[in-house]
PDB file of C-alpha atoms in Angstrom:
ATOM      1  CA  MET A   1     -15.316  40.211  44.798  1.00 42.00           C
ATOM      2  CA  LYS A   2     -18.556  42.092  44.389  1.00 43.00           C
ATOM      3  CA  LYS A   3     -18.203  45.785  45.109  1.00 45.00           C
ATOM      4  CA  LYS A   4     -20.211  47.141  48.012  1.00 48.00           C
ATOM      5  CA  SER A   5     -22.831  49.757  47.255  1.00 46.00           C
ATOM      6  CA  GLY A   6     -21.518  53.262  47.782  1.00 57.00           C
ATOM      7  CA  ILE A   7     -18.155  52.494  46.174  1.00 61.00           C
ATOM      8  CA  SER A   8     -17.893  54.196  42.811  1.00 57.00           C
ATOM      9  CA  GLN A   9     -16.918  52.259  39.711  1.00 54.00           C
ATOM     10  CA  ALA A  10     -15.050  55.316  38.380  1.00 50.00           C
ATOM     11  CA  LEU A  11     -12.074  54.816  40.691  1.00 71.00           C
ATOM     12  CA  SER A  12     -10.434  51.628  41.896  1.00 91.00           C
ATOM     13  CA  ALA A  13     -11.374  50.546  45.399  1.00 93.00           C
ATOM     14  CA  VAL A  14      -7.781  51.142  46.534  1.00 95.00           C
ATOM     15  CA  SER A  15      -7.804  54.684  45.147  1.00 95.00           C
ATOM     16  CA  GLN A  16     -11.087  55.439  46.880  1.00 96.00           C
ATOM     17  CA  LEU A  17      -9.851  53.947  50.127  1.00 97.00           C
ATOM     18  CA  GLN A  18      -6.741  56.121  49.965  1.00 97.00           C
ATOM     19  CA  LYS A  19      -8.903  59.143  49.222  1.00 97.00           C
ATOM     20  CA  ASP A  20     -10.986  58.351  52.321  1.00 97.00           C
ATOM     21  CA  VAL A  21      -7.811  57.997  54.384  1.00 98.00           C
ATOM     22  CA  GLN A  22      -6.515  61.365  53.197  1.00 97.00           C
ATOM     23  CA  SER A  23      -9.846  63.004  54.019  1.00 98.00           C
ATOM     24  CA  HIS A  24      -9.317  62.091  57.690  1.00 98.00           C
ATOM     25  CA  ALA A  25      -5.644  63.068  57.861  1.00 98.00           C
ATOM     26  CA  ASP A  26      -4.755  65.311  60.777  1.00 98.00           C
ATOM     27  CA  ALA A  27      -1.250  66.759  60.779  1.00 98.00           C
ATOM     28  CA  SER A  28      -1.204  67.695  64.470  1.00 98.00           C
ATOM     29  CA  ARG A  29      -2.399  64.242  65.544  1.00 98.00           C
ATOM     30  CA  ALA A  30       0.157  62.665  63.205  1.00 98.00           C
ATOM     31  CA  VAL A  31       2.972  64.394  65.099  1.00 98.00           C
ATOM     32  CA  VAL A  32       1.687  62.986  68.387  1.00 98.00           C
ATOM     33  CA  LEU A  33       1.345  59.487  66.914  1.00 98.00           C
ATOM     34  CA  GLN A  34       4.828  59.555  65.438  1.00 97.00           C
ATOM     35  CA  ARG A  35       6.227  60.310  68.903  1.00 97.00           C
ATOM     36  CA  PHE A  36       4.040  57.704  70.609  1.00 97.00           C
ATOM     37  CA  PHE A  37       4.957  54.966  68.140  1.00 97.00           C
ATOM     38  CA  LYS A  38       8.681  55.762  68.286  1.00 97.00           C
ATOM     39  CA  THR A  39       9.385  56.750  64.689  1.00 98.00           C
ATOM     40  CA  GLY A  40      12.468  58.879  65.407  1.00 97.00           C
ATOM     41  CA  LYS A  41      16.029  58.108  64.398  1.00 96.00           C
ATOM     42  CA  GLY A  42      17.286  54.984  66.143  1.00 96.00           C
ATOM     43  CA  GLU A  43      13.850  54.112  67.545  1.00 97.00           C
ATOM     44  CA  TYR A  44      11.998  50.864  66.845  1.00 96.00           C
ATOM     45  CA  ALA A  45       9.742  52.350  64.139  1.00 97.00           C
ATOM     46  CA  GLU A  46      12.244  54.728  62.618  1.00 96.00           C
ATOM     47  CA  GLY A  47      10.872  56.413  59.510  1.00 96.00           C
ATOM     48  CA  ASP A  48       7.270  55.232  59.810  1.00 97.00           C
ATOM     49  CA  VAL A  49       4.814  57.814  58.483  1.00 98.00           C
ATOM     50  CA  PHE A  50       1.515  58.588  60.199  1.00 98.00           C
ATOM     51  CA  LEU A  51      -1.318  60.589  58.672  1.00 98.00           C
ATOM     52  CA  GLY A  52      -3.139  61.215  61.950  1.00 98.00           C
ATOM     53  CA  LEU A  53      -6.211  58.982  61.740  1.00 98.00           C
ATOM     54  CA  THR A  54      -7.769  57.620  64.913  1.00 98.00           C
ATOM     55  CA  VAL A  55      -8.165  53.855  65.250  1.00 98.00           C
ATOM     56  CA  PRO A  56     -11.990  54.126  65.048  1.00 98.00           C
ATOM     57  CA  GLN A  57     -11.615  56.043  61.769  1.00 98.00           C
ATOM     58  CA  SER A  58      -9.298  53.365  60.389  1.00 98.00           C
ATOM     59  CA  ARG A  59     -11.685  50.610  61.470  1.00 98.00           C
ATOM     60  CA  LYS A  60     -14.615  52.392  59.825  1.00 98.00           C
ATOM     61  CA  ILE A  61     -12.738  52.643  56.536  1.00 98.00           C
ATOM     62  CA  ALA A  62     -11.677  49.002  56.775  1.00 98.00           C
ATOM     63  CA  LYS A  63     -15.284  47.954  57.309  1.00 98.00           C
ATOM     64  CA  LYS A  64     -16.422  49.997  54.304  1.00 97.00           C
ATOM     65  CA  TYR A  65     -13.930  48.287  51.979  1.00 97.00           C
ATOM     66  CA  ALA A  66     -13.781  44.857  53.633  1.00 96.00           C
ATOM     67  CA  SER A  67     -15.282  42.975  50.693  1.00 94.00           C
ATOM     68  CA  ALA A  68     -14.203  45.373  47.950  1.00 94.00           C
ATOM     69  CA  LEU A  69     -10.473  44.650  47.803  1.00 96.00           C
ATOM     70  CA  SER A  70      -8.858  41.589  46.281  1.00 95.00           C
ATOM     71  CA  LEU A  71      -5.853  39.893  47.850  1.00 97.00           C
ATOM     72  CA  LYS A  72      -3.709  41.355  45.077  1.00 95.00           C
ATOM     73  CA  GLU A  73      -4.838  44.843  46.046  1.00 96.00           C
ATOM     74  CA  LEU A  74      -4.307  44.126  49.744  1.00 97.00           C
ATOM     75  CA  ASP A  75      -0.857  42.744  48.977  1.00 97.00           C
ATOM     76  CA  SER A  76      -0.016  46.173  47.578  1.00 96.00           C
ATOM     77  CA  LEU A  77      -1.750  48.175  50.310  1.00 97.00           C
ATOM     78  CA  VAL A  78      -0.031  46.360  53.161  1.00 98.00           C
ATOM     79  CA  LYS A  79       3.274  47.666  51.757  1.00 97.00           C
ATOM     80  CA  SER A  80       2.115  51.293  51.961  1.00 98.00           C
ATOM     81  CA  ALA A  81       4.501  53.882  53.368  1.00 97.00           C
ATOM     82  CA  ASN A  82       1.614  55.183  55.481  1.00 98.00           C
ATOM     83  CA  HIS A  83       1.001  53.443  58.789  1.00 98.00           C
ATOM     84  CA  GLU A  84      -2.769  53.835  58.719  1.00 98.00           C
ATOM     85  CA  GLU A  85      -3.043  52.293  55.252  1.00 98.00           C
ATOM     86  CA  ARG A  86      -1.088  49.268  56.427  1.00 98.00           C
ATOM     87  CA  LEU A  87      -3.341  49.029  59.487  1.00 98.00           C
ATOM     88  CA  ILE A  88      -6.470  49.199  57.329  1.00 98.00           C
ATOM     89  CA  ALA A  89      -5.096  46.536  54.977  1.00 98.00           C
ATOM     90  CA  LEU A  90      -4.456  44.247  57.952  1.00 98.00           C
ATOM     91  CA  LEU A  91      -7.901  44.885  59.416  1.00 98.00           C
ATOM     92  CA  ILE A  92      -9.429  43.921  56.071  1.00 98.00           C
ATOM     93  CA  LEU A  93      -7.278  40.787  55.890  1.00 98.00           C
ATOM     94  CA  VAL A  94      -8.505  39.774  59.358  1.00 98.00           C
ATOM     95  CA  SER A  95     -12.104  40.365  58.296  1.00 98.00           C
ATOM     96  CA  GLN A  96     -11.693  38.408  55.062  1.00 98.00           C
ATOM     97  CA  PHE A  97      -9.866  35.588  56.874  1.00 98.00           C
ATOM     98  CA  GLN A  98     -12.750  35.130  59.288  1.00 97.00           C
ATOM     99  CA  GLU A  99     -15.207  34.743  56.387  1.00 96.00           C
ATOM    100  CA  ALA A 100     -12.937  32.770  54.062  1.00 98.00           C
ATOM    101  CA  THR A 101     -12.916  29.158  52.961  1.00 97.00           C
ATOM    102  CA  GLU A 102      -9.999  26.975  54.040  1.00 97.00           C
ATOM    103  CA  LYS A 103      -8.314  27.513  50.665  1.00 98.00           C
ATOM    104  CA  GLU A 104      -8.760  31.285  50.881  1.00 98.00           C
ATOM    105  CA  GLN A 105      -7.441  31.311  54.448  1.00 98.00           C
ATOM    106  CA  ALA A 106      -4.281  29.590  53.240  1.00 98.00           C
ATOM    107  CA  ARG A 107      -3.779  32.342  50.657  1.00 98.00           C
ATOM    108  CA  ILE A 108      -4.283  35.067  53.264  1.00 98.00           C
ATOM    109  CA  PHE A 109      -1.862  33.367  55.665  1.00 98.00           C
ATOM    110  CA  LYS A 110       0.804  33.075  52.962  1.00 98.00           C
ATOM    111  CA  LEU A 111       0.316  36.712  51.968  1.00 98.00           C
ATOM    112  CA  TYR A 112       0.680  37.738  55.615  1.00 98.00           C
ATOM    113  CA  ILE A 113       3.866  35.755  56.215  1.00 98.00           C
ATOM    114  CA  LYS A 114       5.364  36.983  52.941  1.00 97.00           C
ATOM    115  CA  ASN A 115       4.675  40.579  53.976  1.00 98.00           C
ATOM    116  CA  SER A 116       5.441  40.233  57.677  1.00 97.00           C
ATOM    117  CA  LYS A 117       8.271  42.767  57.476  1.00 94.00           C
ATOM    118  CA  TYR A 118       5.605  45.393  56.741  1.00 97.00           C
ATOM    119  CA  VAL A 119       3.670  44.422  59.876  1.00 98.00           C
ATOM    120  CA  ASN A 120       6.185  46.615  61.582  1.00 97.00           C
ATOM    121  CA  ASN A 121       4.756  48.148  64.717  1.00 98.00           C
ATOM    122  CA  TRP A 122       3.199  46.655  67.821  1.00 98.00           C
ATOM    123  CA  ASP A 123      -0.332  47.797  67.007  1.00 98.00           C
ATOM    124  CA  LEU A 124      -0.144  46.198  63.560  1.00 98.00           C
ATOM    125  CA  VAL A 125       1.099  42.912  65.007  1.00 98.00           C
ATOM    126  CA  ASP A 126      -1.384  42.815  67.866  1.00 98.00           C
ATOM    127  CA  THR A 127      -4.323  43.593  65.562  1.00 98.00           C
ATOM    128  CA  SER A 128      -3.561  40.845  63.076  1.00 98.00           C
ATOM    129  CA  ALA A 129      -1.243  38.069  64.278  1.00 98.00           C
ATOM    130  CA  PRO A 130      -3.631  36.269  66.658  1.00 98.00           C
ATOM    131  CA  ALA A 131      -6.461  36.087  64.118  1.00 98.00           C
ATOM    132  CA  ILE A 132      -4.469  35.279  60.970  1.00 98.00           C
ATOM    133  CA  VAL A 133      -1.350  33.431  62.114  1.00 98.00           C
ATOM    134  CA  GLY A 134      -2.864  31.875  65.229  1.00 98.00           C
ATOM    135  CA  GLY A 135      -6.156  31.205  63.482  1.00 98.00           C
ATOM    136  CA  TYR A 136      -4.538  29.458  60.537  1.00 98.00           C
ATOM    137  CA  LEU A 137      -2.110  27.391  62.596  1.00 98.00           C
ATOM    138  CA  LEU A 138      -4.622  26.267  65.213  1.00 98.00           C
ATOM    139  CA  SER A 139      -5.175  22.908  63.517  1.00 96.00           C
ATOM    140  CA  ARG A 140      -1.929  22.772  61.529  1.00 97.00           C
ATOM    141  CA  ASP A 141       1.808  22.290  61.928  1.00 97.00           C
ATOM    142  CA  ARG A 142       3.225  25.236  63.886  1.00 98.00           C
ATOM    143  CA  SER A 143       6.929  24.945  63.144  1.00 97.00           C
ATOM    144  CA  VAL A 144       6.823  28.325  61.373  1.00 98.00           C
ATOM    145  CA  LEU A 145       6.423  29.931  64.813  1.00 98.00           C
ATOM    146  CA  GLN A 146       9.887  28.814  65.871  1.00 97.00           C
ATOM    147  CA  LYS A 147      11.336  30.313  62.689  1.00 97.00           C
ATOM    148  CA  LEU A 148       9.559  33.603  63.407  1.00 98.00           C
ATOM    149  CA  ALA A 149      10.542  33.547  67.091  1.00 98.00           C
ATOM    150  CA  THR A 150      14.228  33.190  66.237  1.00 98.00           C
ATOM    151  CA  SER A 151      14.172  35.835  63.494  1.00 98.00           C
ATOM    152  CA  LYS A 152      16.428  38.894  63.670  1.00 97.00           C
ATOM    153  CA  ASN A 153      13.323  40.926  62.866  1.00 97.00           C
ATOM    154  CA  LEU A 154      11.687  42.314  66.018  1.00 97.00           C
ATOM    155  CA  TRP A 155       8.195  42.245  64.564  1.00 98.00           C
ATOM    156  CA  GLN A 156       8.421  38.651  63.382  1.00 98.00           C
ATOM    157  CA  ARG A 157       9.377  37.645  66.921  1.00 98.00           C
ATOM    158  CA  ARG A 158       6.376  39.530  68.292  1.00 98.00           C
ATOM    159  CA  ILE A 159       4.136  37.906  65.654  1.00 98.00           C
ATOM    160  CA  ALA A 160       5.253  34.476  66.883  1.00 98.00           C
ATOM    161  CA  MET A 161       4.362  35.333  70.474  1.00 98.00           C
ATOM    162  CA  LEU A 162       1.057  37.068  69.711  1.00 98.00           C
ATOM    163  CA  ALA A 163      -0.064  34.245  67.416  1.00 98.00           C
ATOM    164  CA  THR A 164      -0.330  32.052  70.490  1.00 98.00           C
ATOM    165  CA  PHE A 165      -3.106  34.288  71.838  1.00 98.00           C
ATOM    166  CA  HIS A 166      -5.478  32.411  69.537  1.00 98.00           C
ATOM    167  CA  PHE A 167      -4.314  29.106  71.006  1.00 98.00           C
ATOM    168  CA  ILE A 168      -4.873  30.463  74.510  1.00 98.00           C
ATOM    169  CA  TYR A 169      -8.459  31.365  73.608  1.00 97.00           C
ATOM    170  CA  ASN A 170      -8.863  27.742  72.568  1.00 98.00           C
ATOM    171  CA  GLY A 171      -7.567  26.386  75.865  1.00 98.00           C
ATOM    172  CA  GLU A 172      -3.995  25.622  74.798  1.00 98.00           C
ATOM    173  CA  SER A 173      -0.777  26.581  76.555  1.00 98.00           C
ATOM    174  CA  ALA A 174       2.048  24.491  75.067  1.00 98.00           C
ATOM    175  CA  ASP A 175       3.086  26.858  72.283  1.00 98.00           C
ATOM    176  CA  THR A 176       2.791  29.943  74.472  1.00 98.00           C
ATOM    177  CA  LEU A 177       5.248  28.369  76.905  1.00 98.00           C
ATOM    178  CA  LYS A 178       7.512  27.120  74.100  1.00 98.00           C
ATOM    179  CA  ILE A 179       7.789  30.513  72.398  1.00 98.00           C
ATOM    180  CA  ALA A 180       8.181  32.259  75.758  1.00 98.00           C
ATOM    181  CA  LYS A 181      11.216  30.086  76.502  1.00 98.00           C
ATOM    182  CA  LEU A 182      12.750  30.944  73.132  1.00 98.00           C
ATOM    183  CA  LEU A 183      12.353  34.655  73.873  1.00 98.00           C
ATOM    184  CA  LEU A 184      13.545  34.732  77.489  1.00 98.00           C
ATOM    185  CA  LYS A 185      16.866  36.310  76.528  1.00 96.00           C
ATOM    186  CA  ASP A 186      15.448  38.707  73.965  1.00 98.00           C
ATOM    187  CA  GLU A 187      16.843  42.194  74.469  1.00 97.00           C
ATOM    188  CA  HIS A 188      13.871  44.243  73.282  1.00 98.00           C
ATOM    189  CA  ASP A 189      11.338  45.725  75.680  1.00 98.00           C
ATOM    190  CA  LEU A 190       8.470  45.133  73.217  1.00 98.00           C
ATOM    191  CA  ILE A 191       9.216  41.409  73.304  1.00 98.00           C
ATOM    192  CA  HIS A 192       9.445  41.434  77.097  1.00 98.00           C
ATOM    193  CA  LYS A 193       5.972  42.997  77.216  1.00 98.00           C
ATOM    194  CA  ALA A 194       4.525  40.591  74.639  1.00 98.00           C
ATOM    195  CA  VAL A 195       5.863  37.485  76.387  1.00 98.00           C
ATOM    196  CA  GLY A 196       4.721  38.659  79.808  1.00 98.00           C
ATOM    197  CA  TRP A 197       1.297  39.544  78.428  1.00 98.00           C
ATOM    198  CA  MET A 198       0.793  36.140  76.814  1.00 98.00           C
ATOM    199  CA  LEU A 199       1.991  34.314  79.930  1.00 98.00           C
ATOM    200  CA  ARG A 200      -0.453  36.353  82.007  1.00 98.00           C
ATOM    201  CA  GLU A 201      -3.331  35.522  79.638  1.00 98.00           C
ATOM    202  CA  MET A 202      -2.356  31.856  79.563  1.00 98.00           C
ATOM    203  CA  GLY A 203      -2.390  31.744  83.362  1.00 98.00           C
ATOM    204  CA  LYS A 204      -5.735  33.530  83.540  1.00 97.00           C
ATOM    205  CA  ARG A 205      -7.550  31.678  80.743  1.00 98.00           C
ATOM    206  CA  VAL A 206      -5.924  28.233  80.616  1.00 98.00           C
ATOM    207  CA  SER A 207      -3.912  27.226  83.665  1.00 98.00           C
ATOM    208  CA  GLU A 208      -2.556  29.249  86.566  1.00 98.00           C
ATOM    209  CA  GLU A 209      -0.769  26.109  87.699  1.00 98.00           C
ATOM    210  CA  LYS A 210       1.222  25.977  84.440  1.00 98.00           C
ATOM    211  CA  LEU A 211       2.086  29.642  84.754  1.00 98.00           C
ATOM    212  CA  LEU A 212       3.369  29.154  88.290  1.00 98.00           C
ATOM    213  CA  LYS A 213       5.392  26.137  87.211  1.00 98.00           C
ATOM    214  CA  PHE A 214       6.966  28.215  84.431  1.00 98.00           C
ATOM    215  CA  LEU A 215       7.715  31.024  86.882  1.00 98.00           C
ATOM    216  CA  ASP A 216       9.235  28.620  89.394  1.00 98.00           C
ATOM    217  CA  GLN A 217      11.732  27.608  86.722  1.00 97.00           C
ATOM    218  CA  TYR A 218      12.378  30.879  84.909  1.00 98.00           C
ATOM    219  CA  ALA A 219      11.381  33.889  87.057  1.00 97.00           C
ATOM    220  CA  ALA A 220      14.970  34.575  88.128  1.00 96.00           C
ATOM    221  CA  LYS A 221      16.065  34.616  84.474  1.00 95.00           C
ATOM    222  CA  MET A 222      13.220  36.722  83.097  1.00 97.00           C
ATOM    223  CA  PRO A 223      13.651  40.414  82.310  1.00 97.00           C
ATOM    224  CA  ARG A 224      11.834  42.426  84.989  1.00 97.00           C
ATOM    225  CA  THR A 225       9.265  43.878  82.566  1.00 98.00           C
ATOM    226  CA  MET A 226       8.402  40.423  81.275  1.00 98.00           C
ATOM    227  CA  LEU A 227       8.057  39.103  84.806  1.00 98.00           C
ATOM    228  CA  ARG A 228       5.893  42.014  85.978  1.00 98.00           C
ATOM    229  CA  TYR A 229       3.504  41.620  83.064  1.00 98.00           C
ATOM    230  CA  SER A 230       3.190  37.875  83.671  1.00 98.00           C
ATOM    231  CA  LEU A 231       2.326  38.427  87.346  1.00 98.00           C
ATOM    232  CA  GLU A 232      -0.367  41.072  86.970  1.00 97.00           C
ATOM    233  CA  LYS A 233      -3.365  38.804  87.607  1.00 96.00           C
ATOM    234  CA  LEU A 234      -1.810  36.908  90.504  1.00 97.00           C
ATOM    235  CA  PRO A 235      -2.322  37.711  94.209  1.00 96.00           C
ATOM    236  CA  ALA A 236      -0.072  40.399  95.702  1.00 97.00           C
ATOM    237  CA  GLU A 237       1.777  37.915  97.907  1.00 97.00           C
ATOM    238  CA  THR A 238       2.524  35.680  94.913  1.00 97.00           C
ATOM    239  CA  ARG A 239       3.746  38.666  92.891  1.00 97.00           C
ATOM    240  CA  ARG A 240       6.124  39.674  95.682  1.00 97.00           C
ATOM    241  CA  HIS A 241       7.441  36.123  95.928  1.00 97.00           C
ATOM    242  CA  TYR A 242       8.437  35.966  92.269  1.00 97.00           C
ATOM    243  CA  MET A 243       9.695  39.543  92.011  1.00 96.00           C
ATOM    244  CA  ASN A 244      12.138  38.783  94.840  1.00 94.00           C
ATOM    245  CA  LYS A 245      13.653  35.777  93.064  1.00 87.00           C
TER     246      LYS A 245
END
């Protein structure tokens, strides 16, 4: 791809991007982020390393390098040990996907699925899965979602659920309900929140009737967090009805 003006030819785009990231590093903020994103021993993001960038800073860097990095370079960057570099790589992949040809979108989707184990925190999943996975599968076979939803990997299960957000925006509900059913017995709170969130959005944007039908059948079996999230946009009386099931 053609390099954007302002990006020196003396260093590779990846090296310059990493230099920009380091220039915004903030050790005190990194400590806060590592607590917030549960990076301690035994927690869901154990060992993840934060440099202390804000999300707006990461987005600004991603925008600067959006057309400067090849997929090969992004394939390397998305494996970075640093959380913010992975986030920036994913933001760039989303940007490139939205401007890509069908053939290029297929390459980005395959790169994403291949590297899904590195999309390993909820912010990374939520930033990228709807646009890339949902966007690519909108008019294609979606059987890969079932494989992701039944994975032992927490983040792949969340990717499957969040991918359906793109379908919801396009007026569809079938896959949201299908993946939600597969994840009803999931033990992780982050999946409970994701499923409840997508059910809520499906009810709000596509069909409240379908949400209520789902709740009539499954509310008593749903984890309480999942149920509460799914009910948030419903009237208080309706929420009480389902919470008492």
